[in-house]
Amino acid sequence: MSIQEEVIARDGRHAVIVCHPDPDSFNHAIAARYCDEVRAAGQTVVVRDLYAMHFDPILKADERPTLADPVRSHDVMAEHEILLGCDVFVLIYPIWFGSPPAMMKGYVERVFGAGVSPDDVRHQARGDLLGNKRLLSFTTSAMSEPWLAQEGQEMGLGAVFDDYIVHAFGMHSCEHKRFALITDKTGQQSAASYLWEVAQQAHRTCAQVAFGDEALMHDPQLARRFSR
């Protein structure tokens, strides 16, 4: 019996967290395309549009994880209830002055970091929310790829944000798709090409969740179930 016959696809649940103030932005187009592809694959999407939610990114003094008994605010507890059980956490945001928007950083601090102590971070403790889950990021920049490379943007953001999140919260892995020269002048052909890449990434991620990395390594044809 082949691996494809033996492996049963499991359901997947994707948390798509988008952070851009303009609902007509390319970041929102990325989120919409990703969600469409995941739903078409028969998996579930939970969308958190931080600006539309008016999410408060400010970590309160009594929420600090260094306290012996930090407070869990109602909005943070509500987010945990919504996100619990997600297999993939998809962060979609523009790069502003070399880093994610403050609201996205605040979401990581208040929601991802709630209840996570410094000892948990040091030992890469795997909590119920993020432990062994996948991190996937899509970022946009108005700058060119050569300029970003010259400034060390890819290495810097990967180290201080992606890698840190994965290691701090005991996540499974991370992938990052970067789109450069995203401005009001971006042509339709370029935008369509980028969104095609988003769709392909969505297919791969759905396959990874459904079958697991080991099964896909043994039988890459499994991923074709999610291609359109």
PDB file of N, CA and C in Angstrom, residues 43-92:
ATOM      1  N   GLN A  43     -10.069  23.448   4.733  1.00  0.00           N
ATOM      2  CA  GLN A  43      -9.596  23.756   6.076  1.00  0.00           C
ATOM      3  C   GLN A  43     -10.229  25.063   6.567  1.00  0.00           C
ATOM      4  N   THR A  44     -10.030  25.363   7.830  1.00  0.00           N
ATOM      5  CA  THR A  44     -10.722  26.466   8.497  1.00  0.00           C
ATOM      6  C   THR A  44      -9.801  27.664   8.699  1.00  0.00           C
ATOM      7  N   VAL A  45     -10.386  28.855   8.595  1.00  0.00           N
ATOM      8  CA  VAL A  45      -9.637  30.097   8.784  1.00  0.00           C
ATOM      9  C   VAL A  45     -10.281  30.925   9.891  1.00  0.00           C
ATOM     10  N   VAL A  46      -9.438  31.488  10.742  1.00  0.00           N
ATOM     11  CA  VAL A  46      -9.860  32.462  11.742  1.00  0.00           C
ATOM     12  C   VAL A  46      -9.109  33.754  11.432  1.00  0.00           C
ATOM     13  N   VAL A  47      -9.822  34.817  11.089  1.00  0.00           N
ATOM     14  CA  VAL A  47      -9.187  36.073  10.690  1.00  0.00           C
ATOM     15  C   VAL A  47      -9.221  37.070  11.841  1.00  0.00           C
ATOM     16  N   ARG A  48      -8.059  37.656  12.115  1.00  0.00           N
ATOM     17  CA  ARG A  48      -7.955  38.709  13.122  1.00  0.00           C
ATOM     18  C   ARG A  48      -7.363  39.942  12.436  1.00  0.00           C
ATOM     19  N   ASP A  49      -8.224  40.885  12.110  1.00  0.00           N
ATOM     20  CA  ASP A  49      -7.822  42.142  11.462  1.00  0.00           C
ATOM     21  C   ASP A  49      -7.607  43.168  12.570  1.00  0.00           C
ATOM     22  N   LEU A  50      -6.359  43.395  12.930  1.00  0.00           N
ATOM     23  CA  LEU A  50      -6.056  44.150  14.148  1.00  0.00           C
ATOM     24  C   LEU A  50      -6.573  45.582  14.114  1.00  0.00           C
ATOM     25  N   TYR A  51      -6.463  46.238  12.971  1.00  0.00           N
ATOM     26  CA  TYR A  51      -6.968  47.616  12.895  1.00  0.00           C
ATOM     27  C   TYR A  51      -8.495  47.643  12.932  1.00  0.00           C
ATOM     28  N   ALA A  52      -9.127  46.732  12.228  1.00  0.00           N
ATOM     29  CA  ALA A  52     -10.595  46.676  12.234  1.00  0.00           C
ATOM     30  C   ALA A  52     -11.125  46.362  13.628  1.00  0.00           C
ATOM     31  N   MET A  53     -10.350  45.582  14.397  1.00  0.00           N
ATOM     32  CA  MET A  53     -10.732  45.214  15.763  1.00  0.00           C
ATOM     33  C   MET A  53     -10.465  46.334  16.755  1.00  0.00           C
ATOM     34  N   HIS A  54      -9.685  47.338  16.327  1.00  0.00           N
ATOM     35  CA  HIS A  54      -9.192  48.375  17.245  1.00  0.00           C
ATOM     36  C   HIS A  54      -8.438  47.722  18.403  1.00  0.00           C
ATOM     37  N   PHE A  55      -7.605  46.758  18.058  1.00  0.00           N
ATOM     38  CA  PHE A  55      -6.839  46.056  19.080  1.00  0.00           C
ATOM     39  C   PHE A  55      -5.936  47.012  19.845  1.00  0.00           C
ATOM     40  N   ASP A  56      -5.921  46.884  21.142  1.00  0.00           N
ATOM     41  CA  ASP A  56      -5.068  47.711  21.996  1.00  0.00           C
ATOM     42  C   ASP A  56      -3.716  47.019  22.160  1.00  0.00           C
ATOM     43  N   PRO A  57      -2.648  47.568  21.578  1.00  0.00           N
ATOM     44  CA  PRO A  57      -1.349  46.889  21.642  1.00  0.00           C
ATOM     45  C   PRO A  57      -0.535  47.186  22.897  1.00  0.00           C
ATOM     46  N   ILE A  58      -1.055  48.025  23.786  1.00  0.00           N
ATOM     47  CA  ILE A  58      -0.258  48.492  24.925  1.00  0.00           C
ATOM     48  C   ILE A  58      -0.296  47.466  26.064  1.00  0.00           C
ATOM     49  N   LEU A  59       0.868  46.919  26.370  1.00  0.00           N
ATOM     50  CA  LEU A  59       0.986  45.987  27.484  1.00  0.00           C
ATOM     51  C   LEU A  59       0.813  46.751  28.794  1.00  0.00           C
ATOM     52  N   LYS A  60      -0.130  46.325  29.618  1.00  0.00           N
ATOM     53  CA  LYS A  60      -0.416  47.000  30.882  1.00  0.00           C
ATOM     54  C   LYS A  60       0.578  46.554  31.955  1.00  0.00           C
ATOM     55  N   ALA A  61       0.772  47.414  32.946  1.00  0.00           N
ATOM     56  CA  ALA A  61       1.745  47.116  33.996  1.00  0.00           C
ATOM     57  C   ALA A  61       1.427  45.805  34.707  1.00  0.00           C
ATOM     58  N   ASP A  62       0.131  45.542  34.928  1.00  0.00           N
ATOM     59  CA  ASP A  62      -0.221  44.321  35.667  1.00  0.00           C
ATOM     60  C   ASP A  62      -0.289  43.079  34.775  1.00  0.00           C
ATOM     61  N   GLU A  63      -0.031  43.245  33.459  1.00  0.00           N
ATOM     62  CA  GLU A  63       0.006  42.106  32.551  1.00  0.00           C
ATOM     63  C   GLU A  63       1.406  41.535  32.365  1.00  0.00           C
ATOM     64  N   ARG A  64       2.403  42.223  32.877  1.00  0.00           N
ATOM     65  CA  ARG A  64       3.778  41.830  32.599  1.00  0.00           C
ATOM     66  C   ARG A  64       4.052  40.391  33.032  1.00  0.00           C
ATOM     67  N   PRO A  65       4.621  39.584  32.124  1.00  0.00           N
ATOM     68  CA  PRO A  65       4.855  38.171  32.450  1.00  0.00           C
ATOM     69  C   PRO A  65       5.944  37.955  33.494  1.00  0.00           C
ATOM     70  N   THR A  66       6.678  38.999  33.846  1.00  0.00           N
ATOM     71  CA  THR A  66       7.702  38.863  34.896  1.00  0.00           C
ATOM     72  C   THR A  66       7.090  38.916  36.288  1.00  0.00           C
ATOM     73  N   LEU A  67       5.819  39.281  36.392  1.00  0.00           N
ATOM     74  CA  LEU A  67       5.158  39.324  37.696  1.00  0.00           C
ATOM     75  C   LEU A  67       4.841  37.908  38.170  1.00  0.00           C
ATOM     76  N   ALA A  68       4.726  37.758  39.470  1.00  0.00           N
ATOM     77  CA  ALA A  68       4.409  36.447  40.032  1.00  0.00           C
ATOM     78  C   ALA A  68       3.001  35.999  39.631  1.00  0.00           C
ATOM     79  N   ASP A  69       2.073  36.946  39.526  1.00  0.00           N
ATOM     80  CA  ASP A  69       0.691  36.605  39.177  1.00  0.00           C
ATOM     81  C   ASP A  69       0.134  37.657  38.219  1.00  0.00           C
ATOM     82  N   PRO A  70       0.580  37.638  36.954  1.00  0.00           N
ATOM     83  CA  PRO A  70       0.120  38.659  36.002  1.00  0.00           C
ATOM     84  C   PRO A  70      -1.370  38.538  35.712  1.00  0.00           C
ATOM     85  N   VAL A  71      -2.001  39.678  35.432  1.00  0.00           N
ATOM     86  CA  VAL A  71      -3.431  39.727  35.123  1.00  0.00           C
ATOM     87  C   VAL A  71      -3.658  39.318  33.679  1.00  0.00           C
ATOM     88  N   ARG A  72      -4.721  38.566  33.433  1.00  0.00           N
ATOM     89  CA  ARG A  72      -5.149  38.242  32.072  1.00  0.00           C
ATOM     90  C   ARG A  72      -6.319  39.168  31.731  1.00  0.00           C
ATOM     91  N   SER A  73      -6.082  40.152  30.884  1.00  0.00           N
ATOM     92  CA  SER A  73      -7.141  41.091  30.513  1.00  0.00           C
ATOM     93  C   SER A  73      -8.214  40.386  29.686  1.00  0.00           C
ATOM     94  N   HIS A  74      -9.425  40.945  29.710  1.00  0.00           N
ATOM     95  CA  HIS A  74     -10.557  40.311  29.027  1.00  0.00           C
ATOM     96  C   HIS A  74     -10.323  40.185  27.528  1.00  0.00           C
ATOM     97  N   ASP A  75      -9.721  41.217  26.915  1.00  0.00           N
ATOM     98  CA  ASP A  75      -9.524  41.144  25.465  1.00  0.00           C
ATOM     99  C   ASP A  75      -8.492  40.073  25.103  1.00  0.00           C
ATOM    100  N   VAL A  76      -7.488  39.904  25.946  1.00  0.00           N
ATOM    101  CA  VAL A  76      -6.482  38.877  25.702  1.00  0.00           C
ATOM    102  C   VAL A  76      -7.080  37.490  25.899  1.00  0.00           C
ATOM    103  N   MET A  77      -7.875  37.312  26.925  1.00  0.00           N
ATOM    104  CA  MET A  77      -8.519  36.030  27.166  1.00  0.00           C
ATOM    105  C   MET A  77      -9.453  35.662  26.009  1.00  0.00           C
ATOM    106  N   ALA A  78     -10.147  36.675  25.474  1.00  0.00           N
ATOM    107  CA  ALA A  78     -11.045  36.426  24.342  1.00  0.00           C
ATOM    108  C   ALA A  78     -10.258  35.981  23.115  1.00  0.00           C
ATOM    109  N   GLU A  79      -9.094  36.594  22.883  1.00  0.00           N
ATOM    110  CA  GLU A  79      -8.259  36.197  21.751  1.00  0.00           C
ATOM    111  C   GLU A  79      -7.773  34.757  21.918  1.00  0.00           C
ATOM    112  N   HIS A  80      -7.389  34.395  23.114  1.00  0.00           N
ATOM    113  CA  HIS A  80      -6.920  33.031  23.352  1.00  0.00           C
ATOM    114  C   HIS A  80      -8.024  32.017  23.055  1.00  0.00           C
ATOM    115  N   GLU A  81      -9.236  32.334  23.439  1.00  0.00           N
ATOM    116  CA  GLU A  81     -10.353  31.420  23.177  1.00  0.00           C
ATOM    117  C   GLU A  81     -10.577  31.261  21.675  1.00  0.00           C
ATOM    118  N   ILE A  82     -10.431  32.356  20.938  1.00  0.00           N
ATOM    119  CA  ILE A  82     -10.633  32.316  19.489  1.00  0.00           C
ATOM    120  C   ILE A  82      -9.504  31.542  18.801  1.00  0.00           C
ATOM    121  N   LEU A  83      -8.280  31.719  19.271  1.00  0.00           N
ATOM    122  CA  LEU A  83      -7.104  31.146  18.614  1.00  0.00           C
ATOM    123  C   LEU A  83      -6.786  29.724  19.030  1.00  0.00           C
ATOM    124  N   LEU A  84      -7.296  29.295  20.167  1.00  0.00           N
ATOM    125  CA  LEU A  84      -6.949  27.976  20.684  1.00  0.00           C
ATOM    126  C   LEU A  84      -7.362  26.895  19.687  1.00  0.00           C
ATOM    127  N   GLY A  85      -6.442  26.003  19.408  1.00  0.00           N
ATOM    128  CA  GLY A  85      -6.703  24.923  18.468  1.00  0.00           C
ATOM    129  C   GLY A  85      -6.233  25.207  17.059  1.00  0.00           C
ATOM    130  N   CYS A  86      -5.660  26.391  16.812  1.00  0.00           N
ATOM    131  CA  CYS A  86      -5.132  26.706  15.485  1.00  0.00           C
ATOM    132  C   CYS A  86      -3.815  25.957  15.268  1.00  0.00           C
ATOM    133  N   ASP A  87      -3.610  25.506  14.048  1.00  0.00           N
ATOM    134  CA  ASP A  87      -2.395  24.768  13.689  1.00  0.00           C
ATOM    135  C   ASP A  87      -1.332  25.670  13.086  1.00  0.00           C
ATOM    136  N   VAL A  88      -1.777  26.765  12.462  1.00  0.00           N
ATOM    137  CA  VAL A  88      -0.874  27.688  11.766  1.00  0.00           C
ATOM    138  C   VAL A  88      -1.223  29.105  12.182  1.00  0.00           C
ATOM    139  N   PHE A  89      -0.203  29.898  12.448  1.00  0.00           N
ATOM    140  CA  PHE A  89      -0.398  31.314  12.754  1.00  0.00           C
ATOM    141  C   PHE A  89       0.255  32.116  11.632  1.00  0.00           C
ATOM    142  N   VAL A  90      -0.580  32.823  10.885  1.00  0.00           N
ATOM    143  CA  VAL A  90      -0.135  33.547   9.691  1.00  0.00           C
ATOM    144  C   VAL A  90      -0.115  35.037  10.010  1.00  0.00           C
ATOM    145  N   LEU A  91       1.064  35.631   9.995  1.00  0.00           N
ATOM    146  CA  LEU A  91       1.210  37.062  10.257  1.00  0.00           C
ATOM    147  C   LEU A  91       1.393  37.787   8.932  1.00  0.00           C
ATOM    148  N   ILE A  92       0.556  38.798   8.687  1.00  0.00           N
ATOM    149  CA  ILE A  92       0.612  39.564   7.442  1.00  0.00           C
ATOM    150  C   ILE A  92       0.733  41.034   7.802  1.00  0.00           C
TER     151      ILE A  92
END
